[in-house]
Coordinates of C-alpha atoms and ligand atoms in Angstrom, one line a residue:
X1 CA 0.0 0.0 0.0
X2 CA 1.4 3.4 -1.0
X3 CA 2.3 5.6 2.0
X4 CA 1.9 9.4 1.5
X5 CA 3.8 11.6 3.9
X6 CA 3.8 15.3 4.7
X7 CA 6.7 17.3 3.3
X8 CA 8.2 19.6 5.9
X9 CA 11.5 21.4 5.7
X10 CA 12.6 19.3 2.8
X11 CA 11.8 16.0 4.4
X12 CA 9.0 13.5 3.9
X13 CA 7.6 12.8 7.4
X14 CA 4.7 11.2 9.2
X15 CA 2.6 13.3 11.5
X16 CA 3.9 13.5 15.1
X17 CA 0.9 11.5 16.4
X18 CA 1.1 8.9 13.7
X19 CA -2.5 9.5 12.4
X20 CA -3.3 8.3 8.9
X21 CA -6.3 8.4 6.7
X22 CA -7.3 6.3 3.7
X23 CA -7.2 7.5 0.1
X24 CA -9.7 5.6 -2.0
X25 CA -9.8 5.1 -5.8
X26 CA -12.7 6.9 -7.4
X27 CA -12.8 4.0 -9.9
X28 CA -13.4 1.2 -7.4
X29 CA -13.7 2.8 -4.0
X30 CA -10.8 0.6 -2.8
X31 CA -8.2 2.0 -0.5
X32 CA -5.1 2.7 -2.6
X33 CA -3.0 4.7 -0.2
X34 CA -2.5 5.7 3.4
X35 CA -1.9 9.4 4.0
X36 CA -0.2 10.9 7.1
X37 CA -2.4 13.4 8.7
X38 CA -0.7 16.5 9.9
X39 CA -1.7 17.6 13.5
X40 CA -1.4 21.0 15.0
X41 CA 2.3 20.4 15.9
X42 CA 3.1 19.3 12.4
X43 CA 1.4 22.4 10.9
X44 CA 3.4 24.6 13.3
X45 CA 6.6 22.9 12.3
X46 CA 5.8 23.5 8.6
X47 CA 4.9 27.1 9.1
X48 CA 8.0 27.7 11.2
X49 CA 10.2 26.0 8.6
X50 CA 8.7 28.3 5.9
X51 CA 9.4 31.4 8.1
X52 CA 13.0 30.3 8.7
X53 CA 13.5 29.7 5.0
X54 CA 12.2 33.2 4.2
X55 CA 14.9 34.7 6.4
X56 CA 17.6 32.3 5.1
X57 CA 19.2 31.5 1.8
X58 CA 15.9 31.8 -0.2
X59 CA 15.3 35.4 1.1
X60 CA 18.8 36.4 -0.1
X61 CA 18.6 35.1 -3.6
X62 CA 18.4 37.6 -6.4
X63 CA 15.4 37.6 -8.6
X64 CA 17.5 36.0 -11.4
X65 CA 18.6 33.2 -9.1
X66 CA 15.1 32.5 -8.0
X67 CA 13.8 32.5 -11.6
X68 CA 16.6 30.1 -12.5
X69 CA 15.4 27.7 -9.8
X70 CA 11.8 28.0 -10.9
X71 CA 12.7 27.2 -14.5
X72 CA 14.4 24.1 -13.1
X73 CA 11.1 23.2 -11.3
X74 CA 9.2 23.5 -14.6
X75 CA 11.8 21.4 -16.4
X76 CA 11.8 18.7 -13.8
X77 CA 8.0 18.4 -13.9
X78 CA 8.3 18.0 -17.6
X79 CA 11.1 15.4 -17.2
X80 CA 8.9 13.5 -14.8
X81 CA 5.7 14.2 -16.8
X82 CA 4.6 10.5 -16.8
X83 CA 4.9 10.3 -13.0
X84 CA 2.7 13.3 -12.6
X85 CA 0.2 12.0 -15.2
X86 CA 0.0 8.7 -13.5
X87 CA -0.4 10.1 -10.0
X88 CA -3.1 12.5 -11.0
X89 CA -5.0 9.7 -12.8
X90 CA -4.8 7.5 -9.7
X91 CA -6.0 10.4 -7.5
X92 CA -8.9 11.6 -9.7
X93 CA -9.8 8.6 -12.0
X94 CA -10.0 11.0 -14.9
X95 CA -8.8 10.1 -18.4
X96 CA -5.2 10.3 -19.5
X97 CA -5.9 12.9 -22.2
X98 CA -7.3 15.3 -19.6
X99 CA -4.0 15.0 -17.7
X100 CA -1.6 15.1 -20.7
X101 CA -3.3 17.9 -22.6
X102 CA -4.3 20.2 -19.8
X103 CA -3.7 19.6 -16.2
X104 CA 0.0 18.5 -16.0
X105 CA 1.5 20.8 -18.7
X106 CA -0.4 23.7 -17.1
X107 CA 1.3 22.8 -13.8
X108 CA 4.8 23.1 -15.3
X109 CA 3.7 26.3 -17.1
X110 CA 2.6 27.8 -13.8
X111 CA 6.3 27.9 -12.7
X112 CA 7.7 29.1 -16.0
X113 CA 5.1 31.9 -16.8
X114 CA 5.3 33.5 -13.3
X115 CA 9.1 33.3 -13.3
X116 CA 9.0 35.2 -16.5
X117 CA 6.5 37.7 -15.1
X118 CA 8.5 38.6 -12.1
X119 CA 11.5 39.3 -14.3
X120 CA 9.5 41.9 -16.2
X121 CA 7.6 43.6 -13.4
X122 CA 7.7 47.4 -13.8
X123 CA 8.7 49.6 -10.9
X124 CA 7.3 53.0 -10.1
X125 CA 8.9 56.3 -9.1
X126 CA 7.6 59.8 -8.7
X127 CA 9.5 63.1 -8.2
X128 CA 7.7 65.6 -6.0
X129 CA 8.2 69.3 -5.2
X130 CA 9.0 70.4 -1.7
X131 CA 8.7 73.8 -0.1
X132 CA 12.5 74.3 0.1
X133 CA 12.8 73.7 -3.6
X134 CA 15.0 70.6 -3.2
X135 CA 12.3 68.1 -4.1
X136 CA 12.0 64.4 -3.2
X137 CA 12.0 61.2 -5.0
X138 CA 9.5 58.4 -4.2
X139 CA 10.1 54.9 -5.4
X140 CA 8.5 51.6 -4.7
X141 CA 10.0 48.3 -4.0
X142 CA 8.1 45.0 -4.0
X143 CA 8.7 42.5 -1.2
X144 CA 7.2 39.1 -0.7
X145 CA 4.1 38.9 1.5
X146 CA 5.9 36.3 3.7
X147 CA 4.6 32.8 4.5
X148 CA 1.6 32.0 2.3
X149 CA -0.9 29.3 3.2
X150 CA -2.2 27.6 0.0
X151 CA -5.4 25.5 0.3
X152 CA -6.5 23.7 -2.9
X153 CA -9.3 21.5 -4.1
X154 CA -9.5 18.1 -5.7
X155 CA -11.0 18.8 -9.2
X156 CA -7.9 19.8 -11.0
X157 CA -5.4 19.2 -8.2
X158 CA -2.0 19.9 -9.8
X159 CA -3.1 22.7 -12.0
X160 CA -4.9 24.6 -9.3
X161 CA -2.2 24.1 -6.6
X162 CA 0.7 25.2 -8.9
X163 CA -1.4 28.1 -10.1
X164 CA -0.8 29.5 -6.6
X165 CA 2.5 28.0 -5.6
X166 CA 4.2 29.2 -8.9
X167 CA 3.6 32.9 -8.5
X168 CA 4.0 32.8 -4.7
X169 CA 7.5 31.4 -5.1
X170 CA 8.3 33.6 -8.1
X171 CA 7.6 36.6 -5.8
X172 CA 10.0 35.3 -3.1
X173 CA 7.4 33.9 -0.6
X174 CA 7.6 30.6 1.1
X175 CA 4.5 28.3 1.2
X176 CA 2.7 25.7 3.2
X177 CA 0.3 23.8 1.0
X178 CA -2.7 21.8 2.2
X179 CA -4.0 19.9 -0.8
X180 CA -7.4 18.3 -0.8
X181 CA -7.6 15.1 1.3
X182 CA -9.1 13.5 -1.8
X183 CA -6.0 14.2 -4.0
X184 CA -2.8 14.2 -2.1
X185 CA -0.4 12.6 -4.7
X186 CA 0.8 15.2 -7.1
X187 CA 1.4 17.9 -4.4
X188 CA 3.6 15.4 -2.5
X189 CA 5.4 14.5 -5.7
X190 CA 6.2 18.2 -6.2
X191 CA 8.2 17.9 -2.9
X192 CA 10.6 15.5 -4.7
X193 CA 10.9 17.9 -7.6
X194 CA 11.8 20.8 -5.2
X195 CA 14.5 18.7 -3.6
X196 CA 15.9 17.5 -6.9
X197 CA 16.3 21.1 -8.3
X198 CA 17.8 22.5 -5.1
X199 CA 14.9 24.7 -3.8
X200 CA 16.1 25.4 -0.3
X201 CA 14.5 23.5 2.6
X202 CA 11.4 25.0 4.0
X203 CA 10.5 27.0 1.0
X204 CA 7.8 24.5 -0.1
X205 CA 6.0 22.5 2.5
X206 CA 3.0 20.1 2.3
X207 CA 0.7 19.1 5.1
X208 CA -2.1 16.6 4.6
X209 CA -5.4 16.4 6.3
X210 CA -9.0 17.7 6.2
X211 CA -10.5 21.1 6.8
X212 CA -12.3 21.8 10.1
X213 CA -10.4 20.8 13.2
X214 CA -7.6 19.4 11.0
X215 CA -4.7 20.6 8.9
X216 CA -6.7 23.1 6.9
X217 CA -8.1 24.9 9.9
X218 CA -4.8 24.7 11.8
X219 CA -3.0 26.3 8.9
X220 CA -5.5 29.2 8.5
X221 CA -5.4 29.9 12.2
X222 CA -1.6 29.9 12.5
X223 CA -0.4 33.3 13.6
X224 CA 2.7 33.2 11.4
X225 CA 0.8 32.8 8.2
X226 CA 0.9 36.2 6.3
X227 CA -1.6 35.5 3.6
X228 CA -4.0 32.8 2.5
X229 CA -4.8 31.8 -1.0
X230 CA -7.7 29.4 -1.4
X231 CA -9.7 27.6 -4.1
X232 CA -12.8 25.7 -3.1
X233 CA -16.3 26.0 -2.1
X234 CA -17.8 29.3 -1.2
X235 CA -18.9 28.2 2.3
X236 CA -15.3 27.0 3.0
X237 CA -14.1 30.5 1.9
X238 CA -16.4 32.0 4.5
X239 CA -14.9 29.9 7.3
X240 CA -11.4 30.7 6.1
X241 CA -12.1 34.4 5.9
X242 CA -13.2 34.4 9.5
X243 CA -9.9 32.7 10.5
X244 CA -7.9 35.2 8.4
X245 CA -9.6 38.2 10.1
X246 CA -7.6 37.3 13.2
X247 CA -4.2 38.8 12.5
X248 CA -5.5 40.8 9.5
X249 CA -4.2 38.3 6.9
X250 CA -4.8 39.0 3.2
X251 CA -6.9 36.5 1.3
X252 CA -7.4 35.5 -2.4
X253 CA -10.4 33.3 -3.0
X254 CA -11.5 31.4 -6.1
X255 CA -14.8 29.9 -5.2
X256 CA -17.8 28.1 -6.6
X257 CA -19.8 28.9 -9.7
X258 CA -23.2 28.3 -11.3
X259 CA -22.2 29.4 -14.8
X260 CA -24.5 30.3 -17.6
X261 CA -24.0 29.3 -21.3
X262 CA -25.9 31.6 -23.7
X263 CA -26.5 30.3 -27.2
X264 CA -28.1 32.7 -29.7
X265 CA -30.0 31.4 -32.7
X266 CA -27.4 32.8 -35.1
X267 CA -24.5 30.8 -33.5
X268 CA -22.5 28.2 -35.5
X269 CA -24.8 25.4 -34.3
X270 CA -22.2 22.5 -34.3
X271 CA -19.6 24.7 -32.6
X272 CA -22.0 25.8 -30.0
X273 CA -23.2 22.2 -29.2
X274 CA -19.6 21.1 -29.0
X275 CA -18.7 24.0 -26.7
X276 CA -21.6 23.6 -24.4
X277 CA -21.1 19.9 -24.3
X278 CA -17.5 20.2 -23.2
X279 CA -18.2 23.0 -20.7
X280 CA -20.9 20.9 -19.0
X281 CA -19.3 17.5 -19.0
X282 CA -15.5 17.8 -19.1
X283 CA -13.8 16.2 -16.1
X284 CA -17.3 14.7 -15.4
X285 CA -18.6 18.1 -14.7
X286 CA -16.2 18.8 -11.9
X287 CA -14.9 22.1 -13.3
X288 CA -15.6 25.4 -11.5
X289 CA -16.0 27.1 -14.9
X290 CA -18.4 24.5 -16.1
X291 CA -21.8 25.3 -17.5
X292 CA -24.8 24.1 -15.5
X293 CA -27.3 26.6 -16.8
X294 CA -27.8 26.7 -20.6
X295 CA -30.0 29.4 -22.2
X296 CA -30.8 28.7 -25.9
X297 CA -32.7 31.2 -28.1
X298 CA -36.1 29.8 -28.9
X299 CA -35.9 29.2 -32.7
X300 CA -33.1 26.6 -32.1
X301 CA -34.0 25.4 -28.7
X302 CA -35.6 21.9 -29.5
X303 CA -32.9 21.1 -32.1
X304 CA -30.2 22.1 -29.6
X305 CA -31.6 20.0 -26.8
X306 CA -31.8 17.0 -29.2
X307 CA -28.2 17.5 -30.3
X308 CA -26.8 17.8 -26.8
X309 CA -28.8 14.7 -25.8
X310 CA -27.1 12.7 -28.6
X311 CA -23.6 13.8 -27.4
X312 CA -24.4 13.0 -23.7
X313 CA -25.7 9.6 -24.6
X314 CA -22.5 8.8 -26.6
X315 CA -20.3 9.3 -23.5
X316 CA -18.1 6.2 -22.7
X317 CA -17.0 5.7 -19.1
X318 CA -13.9 3.7 -18.1
X319 CA -10.5 3.6 -16.6
X320 CA -8.1 6.5 -17.3
X321 CA -6.0 4.4 -19.7
X322 CA -8.9 2.9 -21.5
X323 CA -8.7 4.3 -25.1
X324 CA -12.4 3.8 -25.6
X325 CA -13.4 5.8 -22.6
X326 CA -13.6 9.5 -22.5
X327 CA -15.0 10.1 -19.0
X328 CA -14.2 9.0 -15.5
X329 CA -16.0 8.8 -12.2
X330 CA -16.8 11.5 -9.6
X331 CA -14.1 12.0 -7.0
X332 CA -15.7 10.3 -4.0
X333 CA -18.7 8.4 -2.6
X334 CA -19.7 11.5 -0.7
X335 CA -19.7 13.6 -3.8
X336 CA -21.6 10.9 -5.7
X337 CA -24.3 11.0 -3.0
X338 CA -24.4 14.8 -3.3
X339 CA -24.8 14.8 -7.1
X340 CA -27.4 12.0 -7.0
X341 CA -29.2 14.0 -4.3
X342 CA -29.6 16.8 -6.8
X343 CA -30.7 14.3 -9.5
X344 CA -33.5 13.2 -7.2
X345 CA -34.3 16.8 -6.3
X346 CA -34.7 17.5 -10.1
X347 CA -37.5 14.9 -10.2
X348 CA -39.1 16.2 -7.1
X349 CA -39.1 19.8 -8.5
X350 CA -40.8 18.6 -11.7
X351 CA -37.9 18.7 -14.2
X352 CA -38.2 16.9 -17.6
X353 CA -35.3 14.5 -17.8
X354 CA -33.9 14.7 -21.3
X355 CA -31.3 12.0 -20.6
X356 CA -29.5 10.4 -17.7
X357 CA -30.6 11.0 -14.1
X358 CA -29.0 7.9 -12.5
X359 CA -25.9 5.7 -12.6
X360 CA -24.5 3.9 -15.6
X361 CA -24.1 0.1 -15.8
X362 CA -20.4 -0.6 -15.2
X363 CA -18.4 -3.8 -15.4
X364 CA -18.0 -5.8 -12.2
X365 CA -14.5 -4.5 -11.5
X366 CA -15.7 -0.9 -11.6
X367 CA -19.2 -1.4 -10.1
X368 CA -18.3 0.2 -6.8
X369 CA -16.8 3.3 -8.4
X370 CA -18.4 6.8 -8.2
X371 CA -20.0 6.8 -11.6
X372 CA -23.0 8.9 -12.5
X373 CA -24.8 9.5 -15.8
X374 CA -24.4 12.7 -17.8
X375 CA -27.8 14.3 -17.2
X376 CA -29.8 17.0 -19.0
X377 CA -33.0 18.6 -17.7
X378 CA -35.5 21.1 -19.1
X379 CA -38.7 22.8 -17.8
X380 CA -37.5 23.9 -14.4
X381 CA -38.3 27.5 -13.2
X382 CA -35.4 29.7 -12.5
X383 CA -36.2 29.5 -8.8
X384 CA -35.6 25.7 -8.7
X385 CA -32.8 24.5 -6.5
X386 CA -31.1 22.8 -9.5
X387 CA -31.0 26.1 -11.3
X388 CA -29.6 28.1 -8.4
X389 CA -27.1 25.8 -6.6
X390 CA -23.8 24.5 -7.8
X391 CA -24.0 20.7 -8.3
X392 CA -20.4 20.1 -9.6
X393 CA -21.5 17.1 -11.6
X394 CA -22.0 16.1 -15.3
X395 CA -25.3 17.9 -15.8
X396 CA -27.0 20.9 -17.0
X397 CA -30.5 22.5 -17.3
X398 CA -31.6 24.0 -20.6
X399 CA -34.1 26.8 -21.0
X400 CA -35.4 28.8 -24.0
X401 CA -35.1 32.6 -24.2
X402 CA -36.3 35.2 -26.5
X403 CA -34.4 38.5 -26.1
X404 CA -30.9 39.7 -25.1
X405 CA -32.3 41.6 -22.1
X406 CA -34.2 38.5 -20.8
X407 CA -31.2 36.2 -21.0
X408 CA -28.9 38.7 -19.3
X409 CA -31.3 39.1 -16.5
X410 CA -31.7 35.3 -16.1
X411 CA -27.9 34.8 -16.3
X412 CA -27.4 37.5 -13.6
X413 CA -30.1 36.2 -11.2
X414 CA -27.7 34.0 -9.3
X415 CA -25.6 34.4 -6.2
X416 CA -22.5 33.2 -8.0
X417 CA -20.6 35.2 -10.7
X418 CA -17.6 33.1 -12.0
X419 CA -17.9 32.7 -15.7
X420 CA -20.1 32.8 -18.8
X421 CA -19.8 31.4 -22.3
X422 CA -21.6 33.2 -25.2
X423 CA -22.2 31.6 -28.6
X424 CA -23.2 33.9 -31.5
X425 CA -21.9 35.1 -34.9
X426 CA -23.1 38.6 -34.0
X427 CA -20.0 40.0 -32.4
X428 CA -21.7 43.3 -31.5
X429 CA -24.3 41.3 -29.5
X430 CA -21.6 39.2 -27.9
X431 CA -19.7 42.3 -26.7
X432 CA -22.9 43.9 -25.4
X433 CA -23.8 40.8 -23.4
X434 CA -20.2 40.2 -22.2
X435 CA -20.2 43.7 -20.7
X436 CA -23.4 43.2 -18.8
X437 CA -23.0 39.7 -17.3
X438 CA -21.9 39.9 -13.7
X439 CA -18.9 37.5 -13.9
X440 CA -15.1 37.5 -13.7
X441 CA -14.5 35.6 -17.0
X442 CA -16.5 35.6 -20.2
X443 CA -15.8 33.4 -23.2
X444 CA -17.2 34.3 -26.7
X445 CA -17.5 31.3 -29.0
X446 CA -15.0 29.4 -26.8
X447 CA -14.6 28.0 -23.3
X448 CA -11.7 27.4 -20.9
X449 CA -9.2 29.0 -23.2
X450 CA -6.9 30.9 -20.9
X451 CA -3.6 32.7 -21.2
X452 CA -1.9 32.6 -17.7
X453 CA -1.2 36.3 -17.9
X454 CA -4.9 37.2 -17.9
X455 CA -7.0 38.1 -14.8
X456 CA -8.8 35.1 -13.3
X457 CA -11.4 35.3 -10.5
X458 CA -15.0 35.5 -9.7
X459 CA -17.6 38.2 -8.9
X460 CA -20.3 38.1 -6.2
X461 CA -20.0 34.8 -4.2
X462 CA -17.5 33.3 -6.7
X463 CA -14.4 34.9 -5.2
X464 CA -12.4 37.7 -3.8
X465 CA -9.5 39.2 -5.8
X466 CA -7.9 38.3 -9.1
X467 CA -4.9 36.1 -9.9
X468 CA -3.1 35.6 -13.2
X469 CA -0.2 37.7 -14.7
X470 CA 0.4 41.0 -12.9
X471 CA -2.7 40.3 -10.6
X472 CA -0.8 37.4 -9.0
X473 CA 2.2 39.5 -8.6
X474 CA 0.0 42.1 -6.8
X475 CA -1.4 39.5 -4.4
X476 CA 1.9 37.7 -3.6
X477 CA 3.9 40.9 -3.0
X478 CA 3.6 44.0 -0.9
X479 CA 4.6 47.3 -2.3
X480 CA 6.6 49.6 -0.1
X481 CA 7.2 53.3 -0.9
X482 CA 10.5 54.9 -0.1
X483 CA 10.7 58.7 -0.1
X484 CA 14.2 60.3 -0.4
X485 CA 14.6 64.0 0.2
X486 CA 16.9 65.3 -2.6
Ligands
NAD501 P1 -13.8 22.5 -0.4 O1 -14.1 23.9 -0.1 O2 -14.6 21.4 0.2 O3 -12.3 22.1 -0.1 C1 -11.2 22.8 -0.6 C2 -10.0 22.7 0.3 O4 -10.3 23.4 1.5 C3 -9.6 21.3 0.7 O5 -8.2 21.2 0.8 C4 -10.3 21.1 2.1 O6 -9.6 20.2 2.9 C5 -10.0 22.5 2.6 N1 -10.9 22.9 3.7 C6 -12.2 22.6 3.9 N2 -12.7 23.2 5.0 C7 -11.7 24.0 5.5 C8 -11.6 24.9 6.6 N3 -12.7 25.1 7.4 N4 -10.5 25.5 6.8 C9 -9.4 25.3 6.0 N5 -9.5 24.5 4.9 C10 -10.6 23.8 4.7 O7 -13.9 22.4 -2.0 P2 -13.7 21.1 -2.9 O8 -14.9 20.2 -2.7 O9 -12.4 20.5 -2.7 O10 -13.7 21.7 -4.4 C11 -14.8 21.9 -5.1 C12 -15.2 23.4 -5.0 O11 -14.2 24.2 -5.5 C13 -16.4 23.8 -5.9 O12 -17.3 24.6 -5.3 C14 -15.7 24.5 -7.1 O13 -16.5 25.4 -7.8 C15 -14.6 25.2 -6.4 N6 -13.5 25.5 -7.3 C16 -13.4 26.9 -7.7 C17 -12.4 27.2 -8.6 C18 -12.2 28.6 -9.0 O14 -11.2 28.9 -9.6 N7 -13.1 29.5 -8.7 C19 -11.6 26.2 -9.1 C20 -11.8 24.9 -8.8 C21 -12.8 24.6 -7.8
6OD502 O1 -7.3 28.1 -16.0 C1 -6.9 28.1 -14.8 O2 -5.8 28.5 -14.5 C2 -7.8 27.8 -13.7 N1 -7.6 28.3 -12.5 C3 -8.8 26.9 -14.0 C4 -9.8 26.5 -13.0 C5 -10.5 25.4 -13.2 C6 -11.5 25.1 -12.3 O3 -11.9 24.0 -12.1

């Protein structure tokens, strides 16, 4: 049985009290690894190691030296690409192509891109007049925030964790990372990479465990943590924000979504079907940017529903390495229960089930895995639970609309505000709608296309702050002004 340890001050260690928890395969529900749970003393050790590293060799490196080390991290991830792909497939059960095309290369890019960004960050200076005529010069320096607590989710574990660790280290911080209890493997593997390329001890630390009354909470409550960057559910963000208030720690939050897809009648039909299909079902619907509410203009509504149904019914489930399978299971038994609970609620609320609504028949060796059918509903009112709450499964509700104003008002009538995807050949209409939807990210005739230099984050209950490019550099550094009398 694989043993997964914490990574503290450059060493792989068990928790001081020897506690372990099981990691189960999403494919079979069998226990595949035992993970050391970090207790309060282990978290303290990790945070103190990170603080010591900040004041040691790491803190004295020039930007060029730091950038060189981070290029090394990106290169080593690429060299060990297959190990990362394998570990992420084991953790999530998702297909190989999702790992090789998106999640793992993006992890390496997160180190390279932010290393480049920090080299090119502009500095500011202002000359001012003084009453004696001599004047004064103000100039700003950027310093790292300090020790950053990174808390990440399970749905794209390596991509989402490195998306925060890459810029945090590029800016000269040190980190203590608490990956999701569901997906501990790739974050742990990154510890090996850090040692192999010579990142000083204590710069990157990993503690395993759960949220409340476990490693996650111990980390957010630790007084020596200077900032917290978190991706996960909105209600977890609320709890973390309360912890961060003690000690006035800065937070960056990327939270849940209930994203709208808007398809106008003049859209390229096949492209729109394909785009909405991918955005609703990729990663078995476990994507924060996924589309769970689809609004289709009335003239093409029936045809669109029929086309999406065909695509959903062609989905093949299987193991990550099965070349005939394009979809994996949900992450856990608990999440499967949650998603199936919503499927039952849809029936209770009077939805028409276009397809799905249950669990697929799987071969005996996969029968205990966390499989659910891709599901499409119509005919629910906008007030229905299914249309308001994030499900985070392979499903969407479709509704017809008539006018631009009507669809904007339905898209905005939700507590979340993460992303929208708009499908139309009328670019003037696309720009008008994009400017009025209350979200952080809008795609026009595309989905999940993202340059790492662009701003990423949610409006309303989907987040606080922006990361990406210069926005990450803003969050992971503090600007200090120095005023010199001339
Ligand atoms: P989650 O909030 O349950 O857990 C995320 C992390 O927080 C885990 O590591 C967990 O152990 C930890 N945690 C839980 N409670 C905590 C507490 N009280 N204190 C400290 N840490 C705590 O989220 P999840 O189920 O892992 O991920 C799915 C959610 O993440 C969905 O809502 C999804 O929309 C969201 N998400 C958002 C983005 C984005 O960029 N906006 C990206 C991916 C996922
Ligand atoms: O594109 C990214 O960098 C990003 N943060 C993607 C988020 C995916 C959510 O599931």
